[in-house]
mmCIF file of C-alpha atoms and ligand atoms in Angstrom:
data_model
loop_
_atom_site.group_PDB
_atom_site.id
_atom_site.type_symbol
_atom_site.label_atom_id
_atom_site.label_comp_id
_atom_site.label_asym_id
_atom_site.label_seq_id
_atom_site.Cartn_x
_atom_site.Cartn_y
_atom_site.Cartn_z
ATOM 1 C CA UNK A 1 182.831 11.380 -42.711
ATOM 2 C CA UNK A 2 181.163 8.187 -41.578
ATOM 3 C CA UNK A 3 177.889 7.487 -43.274
ATOM 4 C CA UNK A 4 175.918 7.410 -39.996
ATOM 5 C CA UNK A 5 177.344 10.805 -38.987
ATOM 6 C CA UNK A 6 176.530 12.180 -42.436
ATOM 7 C CA UNK A 7 172.917 11.044 -42.038
ATOM 8 C CA UNK A 8 172.762 12.575 -38.550
ATOM 9 C CA UNK A 9 173.933 15.970 -39.879
ATOM 10 C CA UNK A 10 171.486 15.785 -42.766
ATOM 11 C CA UNK A 11 168.584 14.991 -40.413
ATOM 12 C CA UNK A 12 169.695 17.847 -38.143
ATOM 13 C CA UNK A 13 169.557 20.135 -41.193
ATOM 14 C CA UNK A 14 166.024 19.027 -42.008
ATOM 15 C CA UNK A 15 164.915 19.484 -38.372
ATOM 16 C CA UNK A 16 166.489 22.982 -38.332
ATOM 17 C CA UNK A 17 164.581 23.989 -41.470
ATOM 18 C CA UNK A 18 161.265 22.638 -40.174
ATOM 19 C CA UNK A 19 161.723 24.427 -36.825
ATOM 20 C CA UNK A 20 162.920 27.730 -38.262
ATOM 21 C CA UNK A 21 160.951 28.066 -41.483
ATOM 22 C CA UNK A 22 157.207 28.667 -41.280
ATOM 23 C CA UNK A 23 157.058 27.870 -45.023
ATOM 24 C CA UNK A 24 158.455 24.374 -44.388
ATOM 25 C CA UNK A 25 155.565 23.653 -42.011
ATOM 26 C CA UNK A 26 153.162 24.833 -44.719
ATOM 27 C CA UNK A 27 154.914 22.623 -47.323
ATOM 28 C CA UNK A 28 154.685 19.579 -45.048
ATOM 29 C CA UNK A 29 150.990 20.171 -44.326
ATOM 30 C CA UNK A 30 150.280 20.625 -48.048
ATOM 31 C CA UNK A 31 152.297 17.500 -48.902
ATOM 32 C CA UNK A 32 150.326 15.384 -46.412
ATOM 33 C CA UNK A 33 147.009 16.700 -47.786
ATOM 34 C CA UNK A 34 148.080 16.051 -51.376
ATOM 35 C CA UNK A 35 149.296 12.535 -50.556
ATOM 36 C CA UNK A 36 145.966 11.832 -48.827
ATOM 37 C CA UNK A 37 144.161 13.066 -51.962
ATOM 38 C CA UNK A 38 146.415 10.871 -54.130
ATOM 39 C CA UNK A 39 145.499 7.862 -52.020
ATOM 40 C CA UNK A 40 141.798 8.796 -52.107
ATOM 41 C CA UNK A 41 141.721 9.071 -55.905
ATOM 42 C CA UNK A 42 144.011 6.071 -56.440
ATOM 43 C CA UNK A 43 146.576 7.867 -58.579
ATOM 44 C CA UNK A 44 148.586 5.640 -60.899
ATOM 45 C CA UNK A 45 152.145 4.666 -59.981
ATOM 46 C CA UNK A 46 153.630 7.133 -62.445
ATOM 47 C CA UNK A 47 151.374 9.958 -61.180
ATOM 48 C CA UNK A 48 152.400 9.138 -57.621
ATOM 49 C CA UNK A 49 156.070 9.168 -58.627
ATOM 50 C CA UNK A 50 155.672 12.631 -60.199
ATOM 51 C CA UNK A 51 153.934 13.823 -57.029
ATOM 52 C CA UNK A 52 156.678 12.491 -54.737
ATOM 53 C CA UNK A 53 159.440 14.076 -56.845
ATOM 54 C CA UNK A 54 157.538 17.377 -56.888
ATOM 55 C CA UNK A 55 157.021 17.376 -53.102
ATOM 56 C CA UNK A 56 160.693 16.544 -52.528
ATOM 57 C CA UNK A 57 161.790 19.279 -54.951
ATOM 58 C CA UNK A 58 159.708 21.947 -53.186
ATOM 59 C CA UNK A 59 161.137 20.986 -49.802
ATOM 60 C CA UNK A 60 164.708 20.695 -51.088
ATOM 61 C CA UNK A 61 164.588 24.132 -52.738
ATOM 62 C CA UNK A 62 163.098 25.616 -49.543
ATOM 63 C CA UNK A 63 165.954 24.084 -47.528
ATOM 64 C CA UNK A 64 168.567 25.462 -49.948
ATOM 65 C CA UNK A 65 166.862 28.855 -49.563
ATOM 66 C CA UNK A 66 167.176 28.543 -45.781
ATOM 67 C CA UNK A 67 170.862 27.637 -46.148
ATOM 68 C CA UNK A 68 171.496 30.675 -48.361
ATOM 69 C CA UNK A 69 169.638 32.962 -45.927
ATOM 70 C CA UNK A 70 171.700 31.650 -43.009
ATOM 71 C CA UNK A 71 174.952 32.112 -44.909
ATOM 72 C CA UNK A 72 174.053 35.631 -46.048
ATOM 73 C CA UNK A 73 173.036 36.614 -42.494
ATOM 74 C CA UNK A 74 176.405 35.332 -41.267
ATOM 75 C CA UNK A 75 178.656 36.968 -43.848
ATOM 76 C CA UNK A 76 176.614 40.125 -44.483
ATOM 77 C CA UNK A 77 174.391 41.103 -41.536
ATOM 78 C CA UNK A 78 174.537 44.691 -42.803
ATOM 79 C CA UNK A 79 172.723 45.694 -46.008
ATOM 80 C CA UNK A 80 174.603 44.890 -49.207
ATOM 81 C CA UNK A 81 173.301 44.740 -52.793
ATOM 82 C CA UNK A 82 174.947 41.330 -53.333
ATOM 83 C CA UNK A 83 173.374 39.982 -50.133
ATOM 84 C CA UNK A 84 170.033 41.226 -51.458
ATOM 85 C CA UNK A 85 170.686 39.577 -54.837
ATOM 86 C CA UNK A 86 171.533 36.247 -53.170
ATOM 87 C CA UNK A 87 168.458 36.235 -50.938
ATOM 88 C CA UNK A 88 166.123 37.457 -53.686
ATOM 89 C CA UNK A 89 167.427 34.852 -56.156
ATOM 90 C CA UNK A 90 166.988 32.084 -53.566
ATOM 91 C CA UNK A 91 163.448 33.273 -52.849
ATOM 92 C CA UNK A 92 162.825 33.349 -56.613
ATOM 93 C CA UNK A 93 163.927 29.729 -56.884
ATOM 94 C CA UNK A 94 161.374 28.762 -54.234
ATOM 95 C CA UNK A 95 158.676 30.656 -56.130
ATOM 96 C CA UNK A 96 159.556 28.954 -59.445
ATOM 97 C CA UNK A 97 159.410 25.518 -57.823
ATOM 98 C CA UNK A 98 156.169 26.313 -55.984
ATOM 99 C CA UNK A 99 154.522 27.437 -59.252
ATOM 100 C CA UNK A 100 155.700 24.225 -60.930
ATOM 101 C CA UNK A 101 154.151 22.252 -58.057
ATOM 102 C CA UNK A 102 150.849 24.078 -58.547
ATOM 103 C CA UNK A 103 151.043 23.103 -62.232
ATOM 104 C CA UNK A 104 151.629 19.465 -61.344
ATOM 105 C CA UNK A 105 148.708 19.591 -58.909
ATOM 106 C CA UNK A 106 146.499 21.081 -61.604
ATOM 107 C CA UNK A 107 147.422 18.376 -64.135
ATOM 108 C CA UNK A 108 146.955 15.516 -61.667
ATOM 109 C CA UNK A 109 143.866 16.651 -59.742
ATOM 110 C CA UNK A 110 141.780 19.102 -61.770
ATOM 111 C CA UNK A 111 139.714 16.472 -63.590
ATOM 112 C CA UNK A 112 139.229 14.435 -60.439
ATOM 113 C CA UNK A 113 138.067 17.486 -58.492
ATOM 114 C CA UNK A 114 135.842 19.168 -61.043
ATOM 115 C CA UNK A 115 134.604 16.533 -63.498
HETATM 116 N N1 ATP B 1 171.880 41.686 -45.630
HETATM 117 C C1 ATP B 1 170.985 42.083 -46.529
HETATM 118 N N2 ATP B 1 171.342 42.961 -47.494
HETATM 119 C C2 ATP B 1 170.459 43.366 -48.426
HETATM 120 N N3 ATP B 1 169.157 42.973 -48.492
HETATM 121 C C3 ATP B 1 168.744 42.099 -47.569
HETATM 122 C C4 ATP B 1 169.616 41.605 -46.530
HETATM 123 N N4 ATP B 1 168.895 40.749 -45.756
HETATM 124 C C5 ATP B 1 167.670 40.717 -46.284
HETATM 125 N N5 ATP B 1 167.542 41.502 -47.366
HETATM 126 C C6 ATP B 1 166.359 41.726 -48.197
HETATM 127 O O1 ATP B 1 165.196 41.424 -47.445
HETATM 128 C C7 ATP B 1 164.494 40.333 -48.036
HETATM 129 C C8 ATP B 1 163.926 39.448 -46.944
HETATM 130 O O2 ATP B 1 165.014 38.914 -46.213
HETATM 131 P P1 ATP B 1 164.797 37.941 -44.986
HETATM 132 O O3 ATP B 1 166.118 37.556 -44.445
HETATM 133 O O4 ATP B 1 163.819 38.545 -44.031
HETATM 134 O O5 ATP B 1 164.218 36.708 -45.738
HETATM 135 P P2 ATP B 1 162.751 36.135 -45.812
HETATM 136 O O6 ATP B 1 162.513 35.798 -47.251
HETATM 137 O O7 ATP B 1 161.795 37.051 -45.143
HETATM 138 O O8 ATP B 1 162.958 34.809 -45.039
HETATM 139 P P3 ATP B 1 162.366 34.271 -43.679
HETATM 140 O O9 ATP B 1 160.938 34.764 -43.586
HETATM 141 O O10 ATP B 1 162.476 32.813 -43.869
HETATM 142 O O11 ATP B 1 163.296 34.823 -42.631
HETATM 143 C C9 ATP B 1 165.527 39.640 -48.937
HETATM 144 O O12 ATP B 1 164.913 38.935 -50.014
HETATM 145 C C10 ATP B 1 166.358 40.811 -49.417
HETATM 146 O O13 ATP B 1 165.728 41.497 -50.498
#
């Protein structure tokens, strides 16, 4: 696959997730707010790097969750315990990453907000 076409498909995947997933819109809004706060409090370069990786990880896991949901809906529209396991595990991955992001936010911003 040509590299330009590969990029086009990847962008289409991101656009699909943003359009379809309400959670992606929430993640993007939160990311913009957090980046504004990082700029306001002049986070160090390393803090900013951690923040960027965390934001990207949350969005990437959410997109993988969307991919798994789409695949499960395609191959198993009817109820199946394995379909449930796949969707629940994917949702669990999003939760784990979101909790980690809250932890990162706490470490980076708590002192600046409350001291
Ligand atoms: N085909 C299925 N077989 C068994 N359980 C399912 C199936 N589809 C959904 N479920 C159960 O319902 C839950 C919610 O599924 P759903 O597809 O509505 O995902 P969601 O997390 O609400 O995502 P979204 O809100 O993005 O659509 C799953 O986590 C799973 O437990």
